[in-house]
């Protein structure tokens, strides 16, 4: 009868707290997850308490402890005479466990409140996510423009060990104005990457991408460009400015300029004309037959070379072929470091051709252009989008003389590249086509995992 009553009481307590107990218990057990380095310190703490108690007992020759134990023995004997041991024992055990759990949960809650604001996720979830991300592969992504920031937005959910190597050849828009007026390296592409890797991405993107609409000398400038320019003046160069910004914004990974040299692109077109300046190359609208930069052999940022040598995985693109991807590879040390590493390397090809750069290009043409620019093959595989955009999007792009990049499989195979075909496109209601960050990152990590385990 007594045992049945105890079971009923426990069932009633369970039903009463069912709405909150499973979640809370689940959160407690998360503290025992592998990799948090909590269990070992908890065990050491318990061992310390037991050892200290033993030392104290030896020090006082056990006399007070002996009488305390005798008194406790008499008290327990009296309790079991009034309430049978098979009832009093479980009741006391349950009460002790409840007090222990209550005390520990309140302790953890007090600590949690210090490290998080109201409405944020649990501290244990933050710790687990932190451990998972920092155990992710070391990924180096090379490129520029909106394509690179789109990719980073997806990759940061899989790893915090990301290095974005960004071109500094931009000379148009706000970046170009700051470059001419202040003599700084163009911060635009770096700004986009910092915003993409930041934890509070939505707010920071809005802040960094905000463009002043009025103001003498401010109109057209983005806040992020001005912020990085000011930090470059304070810290001495763009590398230190980016490092300082990364700490302020708490980004996952790091963003590095490919070089600190004042690089300016030039291109030779099929009609024999010579075009200088990144923005002028695209505006010329001709067929590019050769691409280069001044100075001809810019020095690479040492941190960028170090990241490439230590990388588990290297991704090039997506982005404008001649003005975002190739400019990084015109830094000889970067191309040599990529060629020398044994890490898997993949190129993410654009979905659509770009007027003024890649009109009429196939996937194989993109590959040949990269090989010709650096004089050697740099990547093992190419990721291409499988599904064609909608008719609405095709008409929209055709008006701009842009078309889907054709997948010429035989030519790609002859170039010695593996073909990774996947649906990684996002099309908005206006017919604008771009890569989907999450789908693109998922496919890239799946291919990397397959290569790592010998399945691809």
PDB file of N, CA and C in Angstrom, residues 105-175:
ATOM      1  N   UNK A 105      20.716  23.542 -10.678  1.00  0.00           N
ATOM      2  CA  UNK A 105      20.023  24.275 -11.736  1.00  0.00           C
ATOM      3  C   UNK A 105      19.999  25.766 -11.448  1.00  0.00           C
ATOM      4  N   UNK A 106      19.804  26.129 -10.173  1.00  0.00           N
ATOM      5  CA  UNK A 106      19.800  27.548  -9.825  1.00  0.00           C
ATOM      6  C   UNK A 106      21.195  28.150  -9.982  1.00  0.00           C
ATOM      7  N   UNK A 107      22.215  27.342  -9.681  1.00  0.00           N
ATOM      8  CA  UNK A 107      23.584  27.821  -9.858  1.00  0.00           C
ATOM      9  C   UNK A 107      23.878  28.087 -11.335  1.00  0.00           C
ATOM     10  N   UNK A 108      23.508  27.111 -12.185  1.00  0.00           N
ATOM     11  CA  UNK A 108      23.733  27.271 -13.623  1.00  0.00           C
ATOM     12  C   UNK A 108      22.929  28.444 -14.170  1.00  0.00           C
ATOM     13  N   UNK A 109      21.682  28.606 -13.693  1.00  0.00           N
ATOM     14  CA  UNK A 109      20.850  29.715 -14.157  1.00  0.00           C
ATOM     15  C   UNK A 109      21.453  31.058 -13.782  1.00  0.00           C
ATOM     16  N   UNK A 110      22.023  31.128 -12.580  1.00  0.00           N
ATOM     17  CA  UNK A 110      22.646  32.379 -12.153  1.00  0.00           C
ATOM     18  C   UNK A 110      23.846  32.727 -13.028  1.00  0.00           C
ATOM     19  N   UNK A 111      24.640  31.692 -13.358  1.00  0.00           N
ATOM     20  CA  UNK A 111      25.797  31.921 -14.228  1.00  0.00           C
ATOM     21  C   UNK A 111      25.340  32.301 -15.633  1.00  0.00           C
ATOM     22  N   UNK A 112      24.291  31.616 -16.110  1.00  0.00           N
ATOM     23  CA  UNK A 112      23.798  31.865 -17.453  1.00  0.00           C
ATOM     24  C   UNK A 112      23.322  33.300 -17.627  1.00  0.00           C
ATOM     25  N   UNK A 113      22.636  33.832 -16.611  1.00  0.00           N
ATOM     26  CA  UNK A 113      22.100  35.192 -16.702  1.00  0.00           C
ATOM     27  C   UNK A 113      23.193  36.235 -16.875  1.00  0.00           C
ATOM     28  N   UNK A 114      24.389  35.912 -16.393  1.00  0.00           N
ATOM     29  CA  UNK A 114      25.497  36.861 -16.525  1.00  0.00           C
ATOM     30  C   UNK A 114      25.988  36.923 -17.967  1.00  0.00           C
ATOM     31  N   UNK A 115      25.926  35.778 -18.672  1.00  0.00           N
ATOM     32  CA  UNK A 115      26.532  35.684 -20.005  1.00  0.00           C
ATOM     33  C   UNK A 115      25.554  35.834 -21.156  1.00  0.00           C
ATOM     34  N   UNK A 116      24.276  35.941 -20.874  1.00  0.00           N
ATOM     35  CA  UNK A 116      23.324  36.100 -21.971  1.00  0.00           C
ATOM     36  C   UNK A 116      22.242  37.076 -21.588  1.00  0.00           C
ATOM     37  N   UNK A 117      21.715  37.737 -22.612  1.00  0.00           N
ATOM     38  CA  UNK A 117      20.621  38.665 -22.387  1.00  0.00           C
ATOM     39  C   UNK A 117      19.293  37.920 -22.448  1.00  0.00           C
ATOM     40  N   UNK A 118      18.252  38.562 -21.971  1.00  0.00           N
ATOM     41  CA  UNK A 118      16.945  37.925 -21.913  1.00  0.00           C
ATOM     42  C   UNK A 118      16.460  37.563 -23.309  1.00  0.00           C
ATOM     43  N   UNK A 119      15.926  36.365 -23.451  1.00  0.00           N
ATOM     44  CA  UNK A 119      15.402  35.930 -24.735  1.00  0.00           C
ATOM     45  C   UNK A 119      16.400  35.158 -25.576  1.00  0.00           C
ATOM     46  N   UNK A 120      17.679  35.143 -25.191  1.00  0.00           N
ATOM     47  CA  UNK A 120      18.673  34.395 -25.949  1.00  0.00           C
ATOM     48  C   UNK A 120      18.569  32.910 -25.643  1.00  0.00           C
ATOM     49  N   UNK A 121      19.284  32.093 -26.438  1.00  0.00           N
ATOM     50  CA  UNK A 121      19.261  30.660 -26.210  1.00  0.00           C
ATOM     51  C   UNK A 121      20.038  30.300 -24.958  1.00  0.00           C
ATOM     52  N   UNK A 122      19.815  29.065 -24.501  1.00  0.00           N
ATOM     53  CA  UNK A 122      20.458  28.588 -23.279  1.00  0.00           C
ATOM     54  C   UNK A 122      21.976  28.598 -23.427  1.00  0.00           C
ATOM     55  N   UNK A 123      22.659  28.809 -22.292  1.00  0.00           N
ATOM     56  CA  UNK A 123      24.121  28.845 -22.300  1.00  0.00           C
ATOM     57  C   UNK A 123      24.698  27.530 -22.805  1.00  0.00           C
ATOM     58  N   UNK A 124      24.095  26.399 -22.415  1.00  0.00           N
ATOM     59  CA  UNK A 124      24.619  25.109 -22.835  1.00  0.00           C
ATOM     60  C   UNK A 124      24.512  24.947 -24.351  1.00  0.00           C
ATOM     61  N   UNK A 125      23.416  25.487 -24.944  1.00  0.00           N
ATOM     62  CA  UNK A 125      23.280  25.420 -26.400  1.00  0.00           C
ATOM     63  C   UNK A 125      24.339  26.264 -27.086  1.00  0.00           C
ATOM     64  N   UNK A 126      24.656  27.417 -26.488  1.00  0.00           N
ATOM     65  CA  UNK A 126      25.710  28.278 -27.039  1.00  0.00           C
ATOM     66  C   UNK A 126      27.053  27.558 -26.987  1.00  0.00           C
ATOM     67  N   UNK A 127      27.333  26.885 -25.859  1.00  0.00           N
ATOM     68  CA  UNK A 127      28.601  26.178 -25.698  1.00  0.00           C
ATOM     69  C   UNK A 127      28.711  25.015 -26.684  1.00  0.00           C
ATOM     70  N   UNK A 128      27.616  24.264 -26.838  1.00  0.00           N
ATOM     71  CA  UNK A 128      27.634  23.133 -27.763  1.00  0.00           C
ATOM     72  C   UNK A 128      27.849  23.607 -29.202  1.00  0.00           C
ATOM     73  N   UNK A 129      27.154  24.692 -29.582  1.00  0.00           N
ATOM     74  CA  UNK A 129      27.328  25.236 -30.930  1.00  0.00           C
ATOM     75  C   UNK A 129      28.751  25.749 -31.137  1.00  0.00           C
ATOM     76  N   UNK A 130      29.298  26.373 -30.102  1.00  0.00           N
ATOM     77  CA  UNK A 130      30.663  26.889 -30.180  1.00  0.00           C
ATOM     78  C   UNK A 130      31.659  25.752 -30.409  1.00  0.00           C
ATOM     79  N   UNK A 131      31.522  24.675 -29.631  1.00  0.00           N
ATOM     80  CA  UNK A 131      32.427  23.530 -29.773  1.00  0.00           C
ATOM     81  C   UNK A 131      32.290  22.891 -31.144  1.00  0.00           C
ATOM     82  N   UNK A 132      31.046  22.768 -31.622  1.00  0.00           N
ATOM     83  CA  UNK A 132      30.823  22.125 -32.919  1.00  0.00           C
ATOM     84  C   UNK A 132      31.443  22.947 -34.042  1.00  0.00           C
ATOM     85  N   UNK A 133      31.225  24.258 -34.009  1.00  0.00           N
ATOM     86  CA  UNK A 133      31.731  25.113 -35.080  1.00  0.00           C
ATOM     87  C   UNK A 133      33.256  25.157 -35.093  1.00  0.00           C
ATOM     88  N   UNK A 134      33.869  25.188 -33.915  1.00  0.00           N
ATOM     89  CA  UNK A 134      35.325  25.295 -33.868  1.00  0.00           C
ATOM     90  C   UNK A 134      36.021  23.952 -34.047  1.00  0.00           C
ATOM     91  N   UNK A 135      35.232  22.879 -34.158  1.00  0.00           N
ATOM     92  CA  UNK A 135      35.788  21.586 -34.567  1.00  0.00           C
ATOM     93  C   UNK A 135      35.593  21.361 -36.068  1.00  0.00           C
ATOM     94  N   UNK A 136      34.983  22.334 -36.746  1.00  0.00           N
ATOM     95  CA  UNK A 136      34.728  22.210 -38.179  1.00  0.00           C
ATOM     96  C   UNK A 136      36.010  22.285 -38.984  1.00  0.00           C
ATOM     97  N   UNK A 137      35.951  21.914 -40.253  1.00  0.00           N
ATOM     98  CA  UNK A 137      37.151  21.922 -41.111  1.00  0.00           C
ATOM     99  C   UNK A 137      37.670  23.340 -41.329  1.00  0.00           C
ATOM    100  N   UNK A 138      38.980  23.435 -41.589  1.00  0.00           N
ATOM    101  CA  UNK A 138      39.590  24.718 -41.916  1.00  0.00           C
ATOM    102  C   UNK A 138      39.346  24.987 -43.406  1.00  0.00           C
ATOM    103  N   UNK A 139      38.486  25.947 -43.666  1.00  0.00           N
ATOM    104  CA  UNK A 139      38.062  26.237 -45.039  1.00  0.00           C
ATOM    105  C   UNK A 139      38.630  27.577 -45.476  1.00  0.00           C
ATOM    106  N   UNK A 140      39.256  27.597 -46.641  1.00  0.00           N
ATOM    107  CA  UNK A 140      39.728  28.847 -47.238  1.00  0.00           C
ATOM    108  C   UNK A 140      38.872  29.118 -48.465  1.00  0.00           C
ATOM    109  N   UNK A 141      38.272  30.300 -48.498  1.00  0.00           N
ATOM    110  CA  UNK A 141      37.415  30.697 -49.610  1.00  0.00           C
ATOM    111  C   UNK A 141      38.060  31.891 -50.305  1.00  0.00           C
ATOM    112  N   UNK A 142      38.178  31.819 -51.628  1.00  0.00           N
ATOM    113  CA  UNK A 142      38.896  32.844 -52.393  1.00  0.00           C
ATOM    114  C   UNK A 142      37.965  33.474 -53.418  1.00  0.00           C
ATOM    115  N   UNK A 143      37.894  34.801 -53.417  1.00  0.00           N
ATOM    116  CA  UNK A 143      37.033  35.477 -54.379  1.00  0.00           C
ATOM    117  C   UNK A 143      36.798  36.917 -54.021  1.00  0.00           C
ATOM    118  N   UNK A 144      35.590  37.369 -54.250  1.00  0.00           N
ATOM    119  CA  UNK A 144      35.230  38.755 -53.983  1.00  0.00           C
ATOM    120  C   UNK A 144      33.812  39.007 -54.423  1.00  0.00           C
ATOM    121  N   UNK A 145      33.347  40.237 -54.266  1.00  0.00           N
ATOM    122  CA  UNK A 145      32.003  40.597 -54.692  1.00  0.00           C
ATOM    123  C   UNK A 145      30.928  39.951 -53.838  1.00  0.00           C
ATOM    124  N   UNK A 146      29.697  40.024 -54.329  1.00  0.00           N
ATOM    125  CA  UNK A 146      28.571  39.474 -53.570  1.00  0.00           C
ATOM    126  C   UNK A 146      28.582  37.944 -53.554  1.00  0.00           C
ATOM    127  N   UNK A 147      29.220  37.321 -54.550  1.00  0.00           N
ATOM    128  CA  UNK A 147      29.272  35.858 -54.587  1.00  0.00           C
ATOM    129  C   UNK A 147      29.980  35.279 -53.386  1.00  0.00           C
ATOM    130  N   UNK A 148      31.085  35.896 -52.996  1.00  0.00           N
ATOM    131  CA  UNK A 148      31.848  35.389 -51.861  1.00  0.00           C
ATOM    132  C   UNK A 148      31.076  35.554 -50.562  1.00  0.00           C
ATOM    133  N   UNK A 149      30.459  36.717 -50.360  1.00  0.00           N
ATOM    134  CA  UNK A 149      29.701  36.932 -49.124  1.00  0.00           C
ATOM    135  C   UNK A 149      28.498  36.001 -49.052  1.00  0.00           C
ATOM    136  N   UNK A 150      27.891  35.692 -50.192  1.00  0.00           N
ATOM    137  CA  UNK A 150      26.775  34.740 -50.215  1.00  0.00           C
ATOM    138  C   UNK A 150      27.229  33.369 -49.741  1.00  0.00           C
ATOM    139  N   UNK A 151      28.365  32.907 -50.229  1.00  0.00           N
ATOM    140  CA  UNK A 151      28.896  31.610 -49.822  1.00  0.00           C
ATOM    141  C   UNK A 151      29.238  31.598 -48.341  1.00  0.00           C
ATOM    142  N   UNK A 152      29.869  32.652 -47.848  1.00  0.00           N
ATOM    143  CA  UNK A 152      30.258  32.712 -46.433  1.00  0.00           C
ATOM    144  C   UNK A 152      29.044  32.650 -45.518  1.00  0.00           C
ATOM    145  N   UNK A 153      27.948  33.250 -45.949  1.00  0.00           N
ATOM    146  CA  UNK A 153      26.737  33.254 -45.134  1.00  0.00           C
ATOM    147  C   UNK A 153      26.240  31.833 -44.885  1.00  0.00           C
ATOM    148  N   UNK A 154      26.453  30.950 -45.839  1.00  0.00           N
ATOM    149  CA  UNK A 154      26.047  29.561 -45.649  1.00  0.00           C
ATOM    150  C   UNK A 154      27.087  28.738 -44.922  1.00  0.00           C
ATOM    151  N   UNK A 155      28.376  28.954 -45.227  1.00  0.00           N
ATOM    152  CA  UNK A 155      29.444  28.154 -44.625  1.00  0.00           C
ATOM    153  C   UNK A 155      29.575  28.364 -43.121  1.00  0.00           C
ATOM    154  N   UNK A 156      29.249  29.558 -42.638  1.00  0.00           N
ATOM    155  CA  UNK A 156      29.482  29.855 -41.218  1.00  0.00           C
ATOM    156  C   UNK A 156      28.604  29.021 -40.291  1.00  0.00           C
ATOM    157  N   UNK A 157      27.587  28.357 -40.820  1.00  0.00           N
ATOM    158  CA  UNK A 157      26.763  27.479 -39.987  1.00  0.00           C
ATOM    159  C   UNK A 157      27.386  26.095 -39.832  1.00  0.00           C
ATOM    160  N   UNK A 158      28.463  25.820 -40.580  1.00  0.00           N
ATOM    161  CA  UNK A 158      29.122  24.517 -40.517  1.00  0.00           C
ATOM    162  C   UNK A 158      30.496  24.580 -39.852  1.00  0.00           C
ATOM    163  N   UNK A 159      31.143  25.724 -39.918  1.00  0.00           N
ATOM    164  CA  UNK A 159      32.485  25.835 -39.349  1.00  0.00           C
ATOM    165  C   UNK A 159      32.786  27.286 -39.016  1.00  0.00           C
ATOM    166  N   UNK A 160      33.557  27.470 -37.935  1.00  0.00           N
ATOM    167  CA  UNK A 160      34.034  28.806 -37.585  1.00  0.00           C
ATOM    168  C   UNK A 160      35.492  28.974 -38.001  1.00  0.00           C
ATOM    169  N   UNK A 161      36.062  27.921 -38.585  1.00  0.00           N
ATOM    170  CA  UNK A 161      37.459  27.973 -39.040  1.00  0.00           C
ATOM    171  C   UNK A 161      37.508  28.352 -40.517  1.00  0.00           C
ATOM    172  N   UNK A 162      36.956  29.516 -40.825  1.00  0.00           N
ATOM    173  CA  UNK A 162      36.860  29.980 -42.206  1.00  0.00           C
ATOM    174  C   UNK A 162      37.808  31.149 -42.420  1.00  0.00           C
ATOM    175  N   UNK A 163      38.537  31.112 -43.533  1.00  0.00           N
ATOM    176  CA  UNK A 163      39.363  32.248 -43.942  1.00  0.00           C
ATOM    177  C   UNK A 163      38.905  32.694 -45.324  1.00  0.00           C
ATOM    178  N   UNK A 164      38.461  33.935 -45.415  1.00  0.00           N
ATOM    179  CA  UNK A 164      38.069  34.508 -46.705  1.00  0.00           C
ATOM    180  C   UNK A 164      39.208  35.371 -47.219  1.00  0.00           C
ATOM    181  N   UNK A 165      39.769  34.983 -48.356  1.00  0.00           N
ATOM    182  CA  UNK A 165      40.830  35.772 -49.003  1.00  0.00           C
ATOM    183  C   UNK A 165      40.170  36.598 -50.100  1.00  0.00           C
ATOM    184  N   UNK A 166      40.254  37.915 -49.965  1.00  0.00           N
ATOM    185  CA  UNK A 166      39.425  38.818 -50.762  1.00  0.00           C
ATOM    186  C   UNK A 166      40.282  39.699 -51.660  1.00  0.00           C
ATOM    187  N   UNK A 167      39.797  39.915 -52.876  1.00  0.00           N
ATOM    188  CA  UNK A 167      40.490  40.790 -53.818  1.00  0.00           C
ATOM    189  C   UNK A 167      40.451  42.251 -53.366  1.00  0.00           C
ATOM    190  N   UNK A 168      41.500  42.982 -53.695  1.00  0.00           N
ATOM    191  CA  UNK A 168      41.550  44.410 -53.375  1.00  0.00           C
ATOM    192  C   UNK A 168      41.774  45.210 -54.656  1.00  0.00           C
ATOM    193  N   UNK A 169      41.198  44.731 -55.752  1.00  0.00           N
ATOM    194  CA  UNK A 169      41.375  45.390 -57.050  1.00  0.00           C
ATOM    195  C   UNK A 169      40.218  46.306 -57.404  1.00  0.00           C
ATOM    196  N   UNK A 170      39.191  46.367 -56.564  1.00  0.00           N
ATOM    197  CA  UNK A 170      38.015  47.182 -56.853  1.00  0.00           C
ATOM    198  C   UNK A 170      38.389  48.666 -56.945  1.00  0.00           C
ATOM    199  N   UNK A 171      37.857  49.337 -57.956  1.00  0.00           N
ATOM    200  CA  UNK A 171      38.136  50.779 -58.076  1.00  0.00           C
ATOM    201  C   UNK A 171      36.890  51.569 -58.461  1.00  0.00           C
ATOM    202  N   UNK A 172      35.734  50.981 -58.238  1.00  0.00           N
ATOM    203  CA  UNK A 172      34.485  51.655 -58.575  1.00  0.00           C
ATOM    204  C   UNK A 172      33.655  51.963 -57.341  1.00  0.00           C
ATOM    205  N   UNK A 173      32.648  52.802 -57.506  1.00  0.00           N
ATOM    206  CA  UNK A 173      31.719  53.114 -56.434  1.00  0.00           C
ATOM    207  C   UNK A 173      32.371  53.776 -55.236  1.00  0.00           C
ATOM    208  N   UNK A 174      31.815  53.492 -54.059  1.00  0.00           N
ATOM    209  CA  UNK A 174      32.324  54.072 -52.816  1.00  0.00           C
ATOM    210  C   UNK A 174      33.769  53.660 -52.556  1.00  0.00           C
ATOM    211  N   UNK A 175      34.086  52.391 -52.819  1.00  0.00           N
ATOM    212  CA  UNK A 175      35.452  51.902 -52.595  1.00  0.00           C
ATOM    213  C   UNK A 175      36.450  52.651 -53.466  1.00  0.00           C
TER     214      UNK A 175
END
